[in-house]
Amino acid sequence: MSDTLRDLQTEVTAWADSVYPGRSFNSIVLKLEEELKEIKDSGYADPEEYADTLILLFDLASAYGIDIAAAVRAKIEKNKTRVWAIDPETEIMHHIEDGNADAN
């Protein structure tokens, strides 16, 4: 069993390479979209659907040469410095930049 995100990403990519070596970036994203819908359809309560989305995100990041552990660490540190607001109509949270809500 892997102990770190980096180890888990490596394990996921090796598994994906063994079962679907010809996958494309697009096919990974399309499958990810299916899995996100399955989370919603499950009533947000099925842990396996969350796992499926993470597996696909790890694989997609690897396909682009992205170390997901480093990327998450860098992004959370950046997010900690931002001001956040919730859109009252959509209930979606965005960071505020120059007085405007932004989705990044």
Short mmCIF file of N, CA and C in Angstrom, two decimals:
data_model
loop_
_atom_site.label_atom_id
_atom_site.label_comp_id
_atom_site.label_asym_id
_atom_site.label_seq_id
_atom_site.Cartn_x
_atom_site.Cartn_y
_atom_site.Cartn_z
N MET A 1 0.85 -1.19 0.00
CA MET A 1 0.00 0.00 0.00
C MET A 1 0.89 1.24 0.00
N SER A 2 0.52 2.22 -0.77
CA SER A 2 1.30 3.45 -0.86
C SER A 2 1.00 4.38 0.31
N ASP A 3 2.04 5.09 0.76
CA ASP A 3 1.89 5.98 1.90
C ASP A 3 1.81 7.45 1.53
N THR A 4 2.27 7.83 0.36
CA THR A 4 2.26 9.24 -0.02
C THR A 4 1.48 9.42 -1.31
N LEU A 5 1.07 10.66 -1.57
CA LEU A 5 0.38 10.94 -2.83
C LEU A 5 1.27 10.61 -4.02
N ARG A 6 2.55 10.92 -3.90
CA ARG A 6 3.48 10.64 -5.00
C ARG A 6 3.55 9.13 -5.27
N ASP A 7 3.65 8.33 -4.19
CA ASP A 7 3.66 6.87 -4.35
C ASP A 7 2.36 6.38 -4.98
N LEU A 8 1.25 6.94 -4.50
CA LEU A 8 -0.04 6.52 -5.02
C LEU A 8 -0.19 6.90 -6.49
N GLN A 9 0.27 8.09 -6.86
CA GLN A 9 0.21 8.50 -8.26
C GLN A 9 1.03 7.55 -9.13
N THR A 10 2.20 7.17 -8.66
CA THR A 10 3.05 6.24 -9.41
C THR A 10 2.37 4.88 -9.55
N GLU A 11 1.77 4.40 -8.48
CA GLU A 11 1.07 3.11 -8.51
C GLU A 11 -0.12 3.15 -9.46
N VAL A 12 -0.90 4.22 -9.40
CA VAL A 12 -2.06 4.37 -10.28
C VAL A 12 -1.63 4.39 -11.73
N THR A 13 -0.59 5.15 -12.05
CA THR A 13 -0.13 5.26 -13.43
C THR A 13 0.38 3.92 -13.95
N ALA A 14 1.10 3.18 -13.12
CA ALA A 14 1.58 1.85 -13.54
C ALA A 14 0.41 0.92 -13.82
N TRP A 15 -0.60 0.97 -12.96
CA TRP A 15 -1.79 0.14 -13.18
C TRP A 15 -2.49 0.55 -14.48
N ALA A 16 -2.71 1.86 -14.66
CA ALA A 16 -3.39 2.34 -15.87
C ALA A 16 -2.60 1.97 -17.13
N ASP A 17 -1.28 2.07 -17.06
CA ASP A 17 -0.45 1.67 -18.20
C ASP A 17 -0.65 0.20 -18.54
N SER A 18 -0.86 -0.63 -17.51
CA SER A 18 -1.00 -2.07 -17.75
C SER A 18 -2.36 -2.45 -18.32
N VAL A 19 -3.41 -1.69 -17.98
CA VAL A 19 -4.75 -2.06 -18.45
C VAL A 19 -5.21 -1.26 -19.67
N TYR A 20 -4.63 -0.08 -19.90
CA TYR A 20 -5.07 0.76 -21.02
C TYR A 20 -3.90 1.59 -21.53
N PRO A 21 -2.90 0.92 -22.10
CA PRO A 21 -1.69 1.63 -22.53
C PRO A 21 -1.94 2.65 -23.64
N GLY A 22 -2.99 2.52 -24.41
CA GLY A 22 -3.24 3.42 -25.53
C GLY A 22 -4.17 4.58 -25.20
N ARG A 23 -4.43 4.80 -23.92
CA ARG A 23 -5.37 5.87 -23.56
C ARG A 23 -4.83 7.23 -23.97
N SER A 24 -5.75 8.14 -24.20
CA SER A 24 -5.37 9.50 -24.59
C SER A 24 -5.77 10.46 -23.47
N PHE A 25 -5.26 11.68 -23.54
CA PHE A 25 -5.66 12.69 -22.57
C PHE A 25 -7.18 12.83 -22.61
N ASN A 26 -7.72 12.89 -23.82
CA ASN A 26 -9.15 13.07 -23.99
C ASN A 26 -9.95 11.92 -23.39
N SER A 27 -9.50 10.69 -23.60
CA SER A 27 -10.25 9.55 -23.07
C SER A 27 -10.23 9.54 -21.54
N ILE A 28 -9.13 10.00 -20.95
CA ILE A 28 -9.07 10.08 -19.49
C ILE A 28 -10.05 11.14 -18.99
N VAL A 29 -10.09 12.29 -19.65
CA VAL A 29 -11.00 13.37 -19.23
C VAL A 29 -12.45 12.94 -19.41
N LEU A 30 -12.78 12.28 -20.50
CA LEU A 30 -14.15 11.82 -20.72
C LEU A 30 -14.57 10.83 -19.63
N LYS A 31 -13.67 9.93 -19.28
CA LYS A 31 -13.97 8.97 -18.20
C LYS A 31 -14.11 9.71 -16.87
N LEU A 32 -13.28 10.70 -16.62
CA LEU A 32 -13.38 11.50 -15.41
C LEU A 32 -14.74 12.18 -15.32
N GLU A 33 -15.21 12.73 -16.43
CA GLU A 33 -16.53 13.36 -16.44
C GLU A 33 -17.63 12.36 -16.09
N GLU A 34 -17.51 11.13 -16.60
CA GLU A 34 -18.48 10.08 -16.24
C GLU A 34 -18.45 9.81 -14.74
N GLU A 35 -17.25 9.72 -14.19
CA GLU A 35 -17.12 9.40 -12.77
C GLU A 35 -17.64 10.52 -11.88
N LEU A 36 -17.45 11.78 -12.29
CA LEU A 36 -17.99 12.90 -11.52
C LEU A 36 -19.52 12.83 -11.49
N LYS A 37 -20.12 12.47 -12.61
CA LYS A 37 -21.58 12.30 -12.66
C LYS A 37 -22.00 11.17 -11.72
N GLU A 38 -21.22 10.10 -11.67
CA GLU A 38 -21.56 8.98 -10.80
C GLU A 38 -21.49 9.37 -9.32
N ILE A 39 -20.59 10.29 -8.96
CA ILE A 39 -20.58 10.79 -7.58
C ILE A 39 -21.91 11.46 -7.28
N LYS A 40 -22.35 12.33 -8.18
CA LYS A 40 -23.61 13.04 -7.98
C LYS A 40 -24.77 12.04 -7.94
N ASP A 41 -24.79 11.11 -8.89
CA ASP A 41 -25.87 10.13 -8.96
C ASP A 41 -25.93 9.23 -7.73
N SER A 42 -24.80 9.04 -7.07
CA SER A 42 -24.77 8.18 -5.87
C SER A 42 -25.27 8.92 -4.63
N GLY A 43 -25.64 10.18 -4.80
CA GLY A 43 -26.04 10.98 -3.65
C GLY A 43 -24.82 11.46 -2.87
N TYR A 44 -23.68 11.49 -3.54
CA TYR A 44 -22.41 11.95 -2.96
C TYR A 44 -21.92 11.04 -1.83
N ALA A 45 -22.39 9.81 -1.79
CA ALA A 45 -22.11 8.96 -0.64
C ALA A 45 -21.28 7.72 -0.94
N ASP A 46 -20.88 7.50 -2.19
CA ASP A 46 -20.16 6.27 -2.53
C ASP A 46 -18.66 6.55 -2.59
N PRO A 47 -17.89 6.07 -1.61
CA PRO A 47 -16.45 6.34 -1.59
C PRO A 47 -15.73 5.81 -2.82
N GLU A 48 -16.22 4.74 -3.43
CA GLU A 48 -15.55 4.21 -4.62
C GLU A 48 -15.63 5.18 -5.79
N GLU A 49 -16.69 5.97 -5.88
CA GLU A 49 -16.79 6.95 -6.96
C GLU A 49 -15.76 8.07 -6.76
N TYR A 50 -15.55 8.47 -5.51
CA TYR A 50 -14.49 9.45 -5.23
C TYR A 50 -13.13 8.88 -5.60
N ALA A 51 -12.91 7.62 -5.26
CA ALA A 51 -11.64 6.97 -5.59
C ALA A 51 -11.44 6.91 -7.10
N ASP A 52 -12.49 6.60 -7.84
CA ASP A 52 -12.37 6.56 -9.30
C ASP A 52 -11.93 7.91 -9.85
N THR A 53 -12.49 9.00 -9.33
CA THR A 53 -12.11 10.33 -9.83
C THR A 53 -10.65 10.63 -9.51
N LEU A 54 -10.21 10.26 -8.31
CA LEU A 54 -8.81 10.50 -7.95
C LEU A 54 -7.86 9.67 -8.80
N ILE A 55 -8.22 8.44 -9.05
CA ILE A 55 -7.40 7.58 -9.91
C ILE A 55 -7.22 8.24 -11.28
N LEU A 56 -8.30 8.74 -11.83
CA LEU A 56 -8.21 9.38 -13.14
C LEU A 56 -7.44 10.69 -13.09
N LEU A 57 -7.60 11.47 -12.04
CA LEU A 57 -6.83 12.71 -11.90
C LEU A 57 -5.34 12.41 -11.77
N PHE A 58 -4.99 11.40 -10.99
CA PHE A 58 -3.58 11.02 -10.86
C PHE A 58 -3.02 10.60 -12.21
N ASP A 59 -3.79 9.81 -12.95
CA ASP A 59 -3.33 9.34 -14.25
C ASP A 59 -3.18 10.49 -15.24
N LEU A 60 -4.15 11.39 -15.26
CA LEU A 60 -4.07 12.53 -16.17
C LEU A 60 -2.88 13.42 -15.83
N ALA A 61 -2.68 13.68 -14.54
CA ALA A 61 -1.53 14.49 -14.13
C ALA A 61 -0.22 13.82 -14.57
N SER A 62 -0.13 12.52 -14.38
CA SER A 62 1.08 11.80 -14.81
C SER A 62 1.29 11.91 -16.30
N ALA A 63 0.22 11.84 -17.06
CA ALA A 63 0.32 11.93 -18.52
C ALA A 63 0.91 13.28 -18.94
N TYR A 64 0.69 14.30 -18.14
CA TYR A 64 1.24 15.63 -18.42
C TYR A 64 2.53 15.90 -17.67
N GLY A 65 3.06 14.89 -16.96
CA GLY A 65 4.30 15.06 -16.23
C GLY A 65 4.16 15.90 -14.97
N ILE A 66 2.96 15.94 -14.42
CA ILE A 66 2.69 16.74 -13.23
C ILE A 66 2.79 15.88 -11.99
N ASP A 67 3.58 16.32 -11.03
CA ASP A 67 3.67 15.68 -9.72
C ASP A 67 2.51 16.23 -8.91
N ILE A 68 1.47 15.42 -8.74
CA ILE A 68 0.24 15.91 -8.11
C ILE A 68 0.46 16.34 -6.67
N ALA A 69 1.32 15.66 -5.94
CA ALA A 69 1.59 16.04 -4.55
C ALA A 69 2.18 17.45 -4.49
N ALA A 70 3.16 17.72 -5.35
CA ALA A 70 3.78 19.05 -5.38
C ALA A 70 2.77 20.10 -5.84
N ALA A 71 1.96 19.76 -6.82
CA ALA A 71 0.98 20.71 -7.34
C ALA A 71 -0.07 21.06 -6.28
N VAL A 72 -0.54 20.05 -5.54
CA VAL A 72 -1.53 20.30 -4.49
C VAL A 72 -0.92 21.15 -3.38
N ARG A 73 0.28 20.82 -2.98
CA ARG A 73 0.95 21.60 -1.92
C ARG A 73 1.11 23.06 -2.35
N ALA A 74 1.59 23.30 -3.55
CA ALA A 74 1.77 24.67 -4.04
C ALA A 74 0.45 25.41 -4.13
N LYS A 75 -0.58 24.74 -4.62
CA LYS A 75 -1.87 25.40 -4.80
C LYS A 75 -2.54 25.71 -3.46
N ILE A 76 -2.47 24.80 -2.49
CA ILE A 76 -3.10 25.07 -1.20
C ILE A 76 -2.39 26.23 -0.51
N GLU A 77 -1.08 26.30 -0.65
CA GLU A 77 -0.35 27.43 -0.06
C GLU A 77 -0.78 28.75 -0.71
N LYS A 78 -0.95 28.75 -2.02
CA LYS A 78 -1.43 29.94 -2.72
C LYS A 78 -2.84 30.30 -2.27
N ASN A 79 -3.70 29.28 -2.16
CA ASN A 79 -5.09 29.52 -1.76
C ASN A 79 -5.20 30.10 -0.35
N LYS A 80 -4.26 29.74 0.51
CA LYS A 80 -4.28 30.26 1.89
C LYS A 80 -4.05 31.77 1.93
N THR A 81 -3.45 32.32 0.89
CA THR A 81 -3.16 33.76 0.87
C THR A 81 -4.28 34.57 0.23
N ARG A 82 -5.28 33.91 -0.30
CA ARG A 82 -6.35 34.58 -1.04
C ARG A 82 -7.54 34.90 -0.13
N VAL A 83 -8.34 35.84 -0.60
CA VAL A 83 -9.62 36.16 0.04
C VAL A 83 -10.70 35.43 -0.74
N TRP A 84 -11.63 34.82 -0.01
CA TRP A 84 -12.64 33.99 -0.65
C TRP A 84 -14.03 34.54 -0.39
N ALA A 85 -14.93 34.32 -1.36
CA ALA A 85 -16.33 34.72 -1.22
C ALA A 85 -17.22 33.67 -1.86
N ILE A 86 -18.42 33.56 -1.33
CA ILE A 86 -19.41 32.62 -1.86
C ILE A 86 -20.46 33.42 -2.62
N ASP A 87 -20.68 33.02 -3.87
CA ASP A 87 -21.73 33.64 -4.68
C ASP A 87 -23.07 33.21 -4.09
N PRO A 88 -23.89 34.16 -3.64
CA PRO A 88 -25.15 33.80 -2.98
C PRO A 88 -26.15 33.12 -3.91
N GLU A 89 -26.03 33.34 -5.21
CA GLU A 89 -26.97 32.71 -6.16
C GLU A 89 -26.58 31.28 -6.49
N THR A 90 -25.29 31.04 -6.71
CA THR A 90 -24.84 29.70 -7.12
C THR A 90 -24.30 28.87 -5.96
N GLU A 91 -23.95 29.56 -4.86
CA GLU A 91 -23.31 28.94 -3.70
C GLU A 91 -21.92 28.40 -4.03
N ILE A 92 -21.33 28.90 -5.11
CA ILE A 92 -19.99 28.50 -5.51
C ILE A 92 -18.99 29.48 -4.91
N MET A 93 -17.93 28.94 -4.31
CA MET A 93 -16.89 29.76 -3.72
C MET A 93 -15.83 30.09 -4.77
N HIS A 94 -15.40 31.36 -4.77
CA HIS A 94 -14.34 31.83 -5.67
C HIS A 94 -13.40 32.72 -4.88
N HIS A 95 -12.16 32.78 -5.35
CA HIS A 95 -11.28 33.77 -4.71
C HIS A 95 -11.53 35.12 -5.37
N ILE A 96 -11.28 36.16 -4.62
CA ILE A 96 -11.54 37.52 -5.09
C ILE A 96 -10.22 38.14 -5.51
N GLU A 97 -10.20 38.66 -6.72
CA GLU A 97 -9.00 39.31 -7.25
C GLU A 97 -9.40 40.64 -7.83
N ASP A 98 -8.81 41.68 -7.35
CA ASP A 98 -9.12 43.04 -7.82
C ASP A 98 -10.62 43.34 -7.74
N GLY A 99 -11.27 42.82 -6.70
CA GLY A 99 -12.68 43.12 -6.50
C GLY A 99 -13.63 42.24 -7.28
N ASN A 100 -13.12 41.32 -8.08
CA ASN A 100 -13.97 40.43 -8.86
C ASN A 100 -13.78 38.99 -8.45
N ALA A 101 -14.87 38.22 -8.39
CA ALA A 101 -14.75 36.79 -8.09
C ALA A 101 -14.10 36.10 -9.28
N ASP A 102 -13.21 35.16 -8.99
CA ASP A 102 -12.49 34.44 -10.04
C ASP A 102 -12.54 32.96 -9.72
N ALA A 103 -12.69 32.09 -10.72
CA ALA A 103 -12.84 30.65 -10.51
C ALA A 103 -11.55 29.91 -10.27
N ASN A 104 -10.39 30.56 -10.33
CA ASN A 104 -9.12 29.82 -10.17
C ASN A 104 -8.75 29.62 -8.74
#
